[in-house]
Coordinates of C-alpha atoms in Angstrom, one line a residue:
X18 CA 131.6 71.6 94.8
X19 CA 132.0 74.8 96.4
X20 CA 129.5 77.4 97.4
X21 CA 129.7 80.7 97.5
X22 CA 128.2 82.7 100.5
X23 CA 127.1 86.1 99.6
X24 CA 127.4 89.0 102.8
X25 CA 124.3 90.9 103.1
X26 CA 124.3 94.0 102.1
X27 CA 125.7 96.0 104.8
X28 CA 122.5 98.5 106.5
X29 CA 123.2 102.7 106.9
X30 CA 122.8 103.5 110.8
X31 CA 120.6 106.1 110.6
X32 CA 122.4 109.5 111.4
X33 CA 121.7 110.5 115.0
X34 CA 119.0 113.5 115.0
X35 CA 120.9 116.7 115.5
X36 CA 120.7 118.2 119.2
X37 CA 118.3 121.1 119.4
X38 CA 120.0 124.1 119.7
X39 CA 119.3 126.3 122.9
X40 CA 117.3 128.8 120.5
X41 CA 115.0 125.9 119.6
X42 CA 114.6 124.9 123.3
X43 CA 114.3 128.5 124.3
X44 CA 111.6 128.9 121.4
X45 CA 109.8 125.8 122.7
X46 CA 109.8 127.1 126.5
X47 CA 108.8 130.2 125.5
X48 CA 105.1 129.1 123.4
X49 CA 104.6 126.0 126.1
X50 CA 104.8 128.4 129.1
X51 CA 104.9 132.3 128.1
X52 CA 100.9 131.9 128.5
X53 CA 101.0 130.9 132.3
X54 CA 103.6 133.7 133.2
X55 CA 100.8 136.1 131.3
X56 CA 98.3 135.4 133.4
X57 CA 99.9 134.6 136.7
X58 CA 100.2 138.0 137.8
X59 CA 96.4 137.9 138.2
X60 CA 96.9 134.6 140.3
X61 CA 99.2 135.7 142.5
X62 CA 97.0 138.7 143.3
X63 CA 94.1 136.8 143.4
X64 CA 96.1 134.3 145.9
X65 CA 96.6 137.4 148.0
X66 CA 94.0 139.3 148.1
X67 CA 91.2 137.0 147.9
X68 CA 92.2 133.8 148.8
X69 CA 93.8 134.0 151.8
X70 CA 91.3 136.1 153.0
X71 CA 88.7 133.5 152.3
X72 CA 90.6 131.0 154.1
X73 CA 92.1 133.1 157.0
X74 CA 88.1 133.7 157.7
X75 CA 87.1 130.4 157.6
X76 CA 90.1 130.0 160.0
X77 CA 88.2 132.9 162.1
X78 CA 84.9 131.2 162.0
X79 CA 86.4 128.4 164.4
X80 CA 87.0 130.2 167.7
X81 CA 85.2 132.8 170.0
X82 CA 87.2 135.7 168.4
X83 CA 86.1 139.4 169.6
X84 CA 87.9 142.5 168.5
X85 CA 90.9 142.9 170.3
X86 CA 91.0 139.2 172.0
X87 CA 94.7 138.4 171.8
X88 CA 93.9 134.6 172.7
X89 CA 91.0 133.8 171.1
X90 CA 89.0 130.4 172.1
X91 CA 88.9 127.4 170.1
X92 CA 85.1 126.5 169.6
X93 CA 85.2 124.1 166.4
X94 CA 81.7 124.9 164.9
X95 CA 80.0 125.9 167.5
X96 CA 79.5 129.8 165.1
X97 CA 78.1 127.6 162.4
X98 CA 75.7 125.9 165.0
X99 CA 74.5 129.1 166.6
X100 CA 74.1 130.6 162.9
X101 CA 71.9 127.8 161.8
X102 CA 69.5 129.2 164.4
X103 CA 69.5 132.5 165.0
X104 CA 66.3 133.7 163.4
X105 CA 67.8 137.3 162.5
X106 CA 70.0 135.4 160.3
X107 CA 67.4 133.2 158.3
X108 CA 65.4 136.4 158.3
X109 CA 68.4 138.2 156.3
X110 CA 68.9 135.3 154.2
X111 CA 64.9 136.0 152.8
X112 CA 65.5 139.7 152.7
X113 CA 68.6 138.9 150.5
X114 CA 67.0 136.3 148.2
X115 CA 64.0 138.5 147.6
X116 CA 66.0 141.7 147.1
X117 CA 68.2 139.8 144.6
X118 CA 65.3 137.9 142.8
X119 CA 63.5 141.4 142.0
X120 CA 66.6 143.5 141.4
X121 CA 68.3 140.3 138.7
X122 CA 65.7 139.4 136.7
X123 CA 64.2 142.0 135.7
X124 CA 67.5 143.9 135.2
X125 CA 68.7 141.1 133.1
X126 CA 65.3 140.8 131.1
X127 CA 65.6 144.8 130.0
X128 CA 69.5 144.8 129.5
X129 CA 68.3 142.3 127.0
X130 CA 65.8 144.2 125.1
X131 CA 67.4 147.6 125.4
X132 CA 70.6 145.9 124.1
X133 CA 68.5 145.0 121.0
X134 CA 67.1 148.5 120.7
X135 CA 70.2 149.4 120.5
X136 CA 71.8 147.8 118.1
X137 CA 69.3 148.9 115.8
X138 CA 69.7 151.4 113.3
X139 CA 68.8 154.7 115.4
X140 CA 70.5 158.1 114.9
X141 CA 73.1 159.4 117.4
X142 CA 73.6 155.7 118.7
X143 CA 76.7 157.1 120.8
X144 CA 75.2 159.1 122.5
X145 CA 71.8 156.7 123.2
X146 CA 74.9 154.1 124.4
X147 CA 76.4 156.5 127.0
X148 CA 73.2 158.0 127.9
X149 CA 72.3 154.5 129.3
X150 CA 75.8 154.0 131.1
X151 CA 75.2 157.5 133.1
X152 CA 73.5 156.1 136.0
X153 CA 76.8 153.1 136.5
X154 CA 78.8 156.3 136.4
X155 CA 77.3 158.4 138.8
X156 CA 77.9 158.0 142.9
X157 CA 76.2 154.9 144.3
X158 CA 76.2 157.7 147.6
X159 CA 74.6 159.9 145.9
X160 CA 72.2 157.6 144.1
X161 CA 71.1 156.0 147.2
X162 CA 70.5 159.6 148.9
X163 CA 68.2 160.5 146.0
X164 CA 65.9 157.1 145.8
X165 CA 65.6 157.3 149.7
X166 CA 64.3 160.6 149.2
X167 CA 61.9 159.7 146.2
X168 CA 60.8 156.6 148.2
X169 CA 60.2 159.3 151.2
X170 CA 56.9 157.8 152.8
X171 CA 55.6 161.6 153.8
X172 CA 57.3 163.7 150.8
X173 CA 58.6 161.5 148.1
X174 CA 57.9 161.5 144.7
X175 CA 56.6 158.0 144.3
X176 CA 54.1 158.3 147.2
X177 CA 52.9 162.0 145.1
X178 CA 52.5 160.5 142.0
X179 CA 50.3 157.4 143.4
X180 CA 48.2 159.7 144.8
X181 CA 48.0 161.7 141.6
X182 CA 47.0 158.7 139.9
X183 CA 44.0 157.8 143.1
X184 CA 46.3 154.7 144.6
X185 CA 47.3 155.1 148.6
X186 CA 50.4 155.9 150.1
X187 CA 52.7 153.0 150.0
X188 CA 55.5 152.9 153.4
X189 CA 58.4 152.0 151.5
X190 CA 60.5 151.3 154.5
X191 CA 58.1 150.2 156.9
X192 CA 56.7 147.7 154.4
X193 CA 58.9 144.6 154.0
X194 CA 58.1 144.1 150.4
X195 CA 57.7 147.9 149.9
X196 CA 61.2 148.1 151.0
X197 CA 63.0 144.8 149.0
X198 CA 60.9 146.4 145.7
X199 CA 62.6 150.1 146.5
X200 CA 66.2 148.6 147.0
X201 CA 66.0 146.8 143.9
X202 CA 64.8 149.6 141.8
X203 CA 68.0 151.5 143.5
X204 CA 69.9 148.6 141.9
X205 CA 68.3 148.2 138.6
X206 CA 68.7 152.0 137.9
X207 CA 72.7 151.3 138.7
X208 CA 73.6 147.9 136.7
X209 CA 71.3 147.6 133.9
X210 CA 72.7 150.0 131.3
X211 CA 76.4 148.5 132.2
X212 CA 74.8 144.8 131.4
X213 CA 73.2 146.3 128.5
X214 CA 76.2 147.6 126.7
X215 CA 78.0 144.0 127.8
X216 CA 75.2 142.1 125.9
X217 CA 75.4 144.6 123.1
X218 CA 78.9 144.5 122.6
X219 CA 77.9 140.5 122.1
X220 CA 75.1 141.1 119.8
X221 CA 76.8 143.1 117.4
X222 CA 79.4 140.1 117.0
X223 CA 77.4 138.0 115.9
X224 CA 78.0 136.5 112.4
X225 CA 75.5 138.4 110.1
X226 CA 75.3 135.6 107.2
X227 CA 72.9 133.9 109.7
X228 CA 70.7 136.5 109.9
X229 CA 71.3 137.1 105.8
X230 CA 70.1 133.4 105.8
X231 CA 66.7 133.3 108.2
X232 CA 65.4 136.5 106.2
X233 CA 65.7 134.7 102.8
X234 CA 63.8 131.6 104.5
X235 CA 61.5 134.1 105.4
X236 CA 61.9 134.4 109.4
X237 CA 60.9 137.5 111.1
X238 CA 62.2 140.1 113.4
X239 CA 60.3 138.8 116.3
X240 CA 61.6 134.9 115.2
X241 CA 65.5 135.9 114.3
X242 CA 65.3 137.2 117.9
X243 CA 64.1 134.1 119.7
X244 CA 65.9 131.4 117.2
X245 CA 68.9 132.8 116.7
X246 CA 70.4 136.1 118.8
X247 CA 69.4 134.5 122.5
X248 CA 70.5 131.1 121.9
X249 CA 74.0 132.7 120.0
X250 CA 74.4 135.1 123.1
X251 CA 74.4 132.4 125.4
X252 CA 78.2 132.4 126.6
X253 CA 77.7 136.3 127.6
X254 CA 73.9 135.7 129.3
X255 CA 75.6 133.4 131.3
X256 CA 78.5 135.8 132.4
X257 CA 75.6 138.6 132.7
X258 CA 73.0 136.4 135.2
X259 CA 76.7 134.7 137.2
X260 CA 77.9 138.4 137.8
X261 CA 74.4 139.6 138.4
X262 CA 73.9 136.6 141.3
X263 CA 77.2 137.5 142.5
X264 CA 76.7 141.4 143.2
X265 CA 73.1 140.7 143.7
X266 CA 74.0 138.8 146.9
X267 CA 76.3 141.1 148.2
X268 CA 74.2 144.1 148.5
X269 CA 75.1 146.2 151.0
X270 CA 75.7 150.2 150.4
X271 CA 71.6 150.5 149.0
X272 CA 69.8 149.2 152.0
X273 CA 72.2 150.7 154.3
X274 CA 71.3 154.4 152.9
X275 CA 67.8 153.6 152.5
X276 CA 67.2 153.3 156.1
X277 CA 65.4 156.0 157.8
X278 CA 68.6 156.6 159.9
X279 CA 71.2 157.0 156.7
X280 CA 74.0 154.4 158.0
X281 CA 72.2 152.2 160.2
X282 CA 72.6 148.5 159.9
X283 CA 69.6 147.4 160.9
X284 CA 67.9 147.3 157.8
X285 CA 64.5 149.2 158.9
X286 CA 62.9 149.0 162.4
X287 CA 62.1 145.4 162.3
X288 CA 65.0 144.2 159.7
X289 CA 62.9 144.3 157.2
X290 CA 65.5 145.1 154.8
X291 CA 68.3 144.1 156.3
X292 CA 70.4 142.4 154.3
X293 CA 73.4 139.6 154.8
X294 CA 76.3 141.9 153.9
X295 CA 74.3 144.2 156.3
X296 CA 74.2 141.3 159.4
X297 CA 77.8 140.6 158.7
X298 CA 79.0 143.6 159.2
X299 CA 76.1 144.5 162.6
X300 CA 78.0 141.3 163.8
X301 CA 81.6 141.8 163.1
X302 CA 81.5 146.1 164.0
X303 CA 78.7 146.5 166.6
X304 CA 79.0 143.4 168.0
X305 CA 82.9 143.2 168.1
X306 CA 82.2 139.2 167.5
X307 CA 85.2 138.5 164.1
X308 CA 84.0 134.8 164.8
X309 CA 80.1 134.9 164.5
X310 CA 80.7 137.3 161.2
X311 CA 83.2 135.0 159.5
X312 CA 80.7 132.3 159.9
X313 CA 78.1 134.4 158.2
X314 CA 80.6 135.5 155.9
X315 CA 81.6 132.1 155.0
X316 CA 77.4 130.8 154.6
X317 CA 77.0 133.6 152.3
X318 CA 80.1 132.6 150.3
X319 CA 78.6 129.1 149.8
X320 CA 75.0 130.5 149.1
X321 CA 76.2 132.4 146.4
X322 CA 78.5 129.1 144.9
X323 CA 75.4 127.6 144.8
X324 CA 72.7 130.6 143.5
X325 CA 75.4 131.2 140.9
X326 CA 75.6 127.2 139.9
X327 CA 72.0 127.2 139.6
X328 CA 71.6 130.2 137.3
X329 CA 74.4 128.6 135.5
X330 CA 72.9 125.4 134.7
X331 CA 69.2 127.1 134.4
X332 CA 70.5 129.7 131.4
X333 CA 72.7 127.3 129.3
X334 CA 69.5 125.0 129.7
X335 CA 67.5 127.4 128.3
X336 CA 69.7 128.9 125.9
X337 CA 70.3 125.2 124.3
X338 CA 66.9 124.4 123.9
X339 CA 65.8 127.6 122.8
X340 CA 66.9 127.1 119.3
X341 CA 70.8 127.0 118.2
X342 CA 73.6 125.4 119.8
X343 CA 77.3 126.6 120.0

């Protein structure tokens, strides 16, 4: 008896996948990385410009280093340590936090509600829109000359019309509260129309079906504002208050003119008003010491990281609790 063995049947090898052509690798490349080359110019600017500055500073911070010392002295912390308690320091650090707190908030608070005045139906609305960026566009110079003259303590306007109204002369620069309040009105005049047209621009992007949808459930004006544009303009409150902290903190050109000697750094009699930017630069150009001011300049860097983080985490808290979520 004989058996028969039968061969399998023989398998195909698949064919080998054909090579990608240089074209195809080229076309690859180019969507995988075209995107970085885009923005690194910005980088690489950034890298020069700002970064290494920030670091060559903190590099300064670390020695006795006076203007014109070819061979500075190596002194570790020692700026840091002297910062921490020089009193004319904490005293600018107050001036700055107060002048930022009354110059932000508000300005933030009315960018808001003239952005929504705005983007009602109102005639002319061009010329309402630029009318509102005119201050941003004028000379901080000359803007600063004019409030220190209205905030004049023997001939300004503000003094005349309190005593118009039977209220008593205020001293706008000798008073340290007076003063912080006058700087930030400077500033408020400046920035809120720019943040205004920012959060506009935002507003009117929003998708109108939403809106379509709260009237038919019957939601007011008042309601449609609180439930569903704030919590929808989230992403460009938080760019408004991180931008606002930032240049808020860095104030430097207001109080300097609104001193009773134009282009003091002193900040008023008693530093009053003086303000960090305002120290930094009393340190670094009067005092000749690059050291001492790239300490300060370093303090107010990290102040600011973490005034901005706050803000940061405090608005999209509020934001996502207020109503929607994006």
């Amino acid at each position: 008896m004989t058996t028969v063995v039968e061969k399998p049947p023989r398998q195909e090898v698949p064919p080998e996948p054909a090579k990608p052509s240089w074209r195809h690798r080229l076309s690859r490349w180019d969507v995988k990385f075209s995107p970085y080359l885009y923005i690194a110019p910005f980088f690489v600017v950034f890298g020069l410009t700002g970064l290494f500055p920030l670091l060559y500073t903190a590099y300064v911070s670390l020695f006795d280093w006076e203007i014109g010392d070819d061979d500075p002295k190596f002194i570790g912390l020692e700026n840091f340590a002297t910062l921490l308690g020089d009193p004319q320091f904490w005293n600018a650090v107050v001036n700055t936090v107060s002048i930022f707190l009354l110059s932000s908030v508000p300005q933030v608070i009315i960018a808001v509600l003239l952005a929504a005045l705005l983007s009602l139906r109102l005639r002319f609305p061009a010329g309402w829109r630029v009318g509102i960026l005119l201050p941003y566009s004028a000379s901080l110079v000359a803007l600063g000359i004019i409030f220190a003259n209205l905030f004049g303590p023997r001939f300004g306007l503000v003094n005349a019309l309190l005593e118009t109204l039977g209220l008593d002369r205020v001293e706008w620069q000798a008073n340290r509260f007076a003063s912080h309040l006058a700087v930030a009105t400077m500033v408020n005049w400046r920035w809120t129309g720019y943040n205004a047209l920012i959060v506009l621009a935002a507003m009117q992007a929003l998708p109108r079906d939403v809106y379509e949808a709260a009237v038919v459930d019957g939601a007011g004006a008042v309601r449609r504002f609180f439930s569903i544009t704030l919590p929808m303009l989230r992403p460009t409150l938080i760019f408004v208050v991180v931008t606002s902290t930032i240049g808020g903190l860095q104030i430097f050109t207001e109080p300097k003119l609104f001193d009773a000697m134009p282009g003091s750094n002193n900040g008023g009699s008693q530093h009053q008003f003086q303000t960090l930017t305002l120290y930094l630069y009393q340190s670094a150009f009067e005092g000749f010491d690059l050291g001492y001011a790239s300490a300060i300049a370093w303090l107010l860097f990290l102040l600011i990281v973490l005034i901005a983080l706050a803000n940061f985490l405090i608005t999209r808290r509020l934001a996502a609790t207020t109503g929607l979520k994006r």
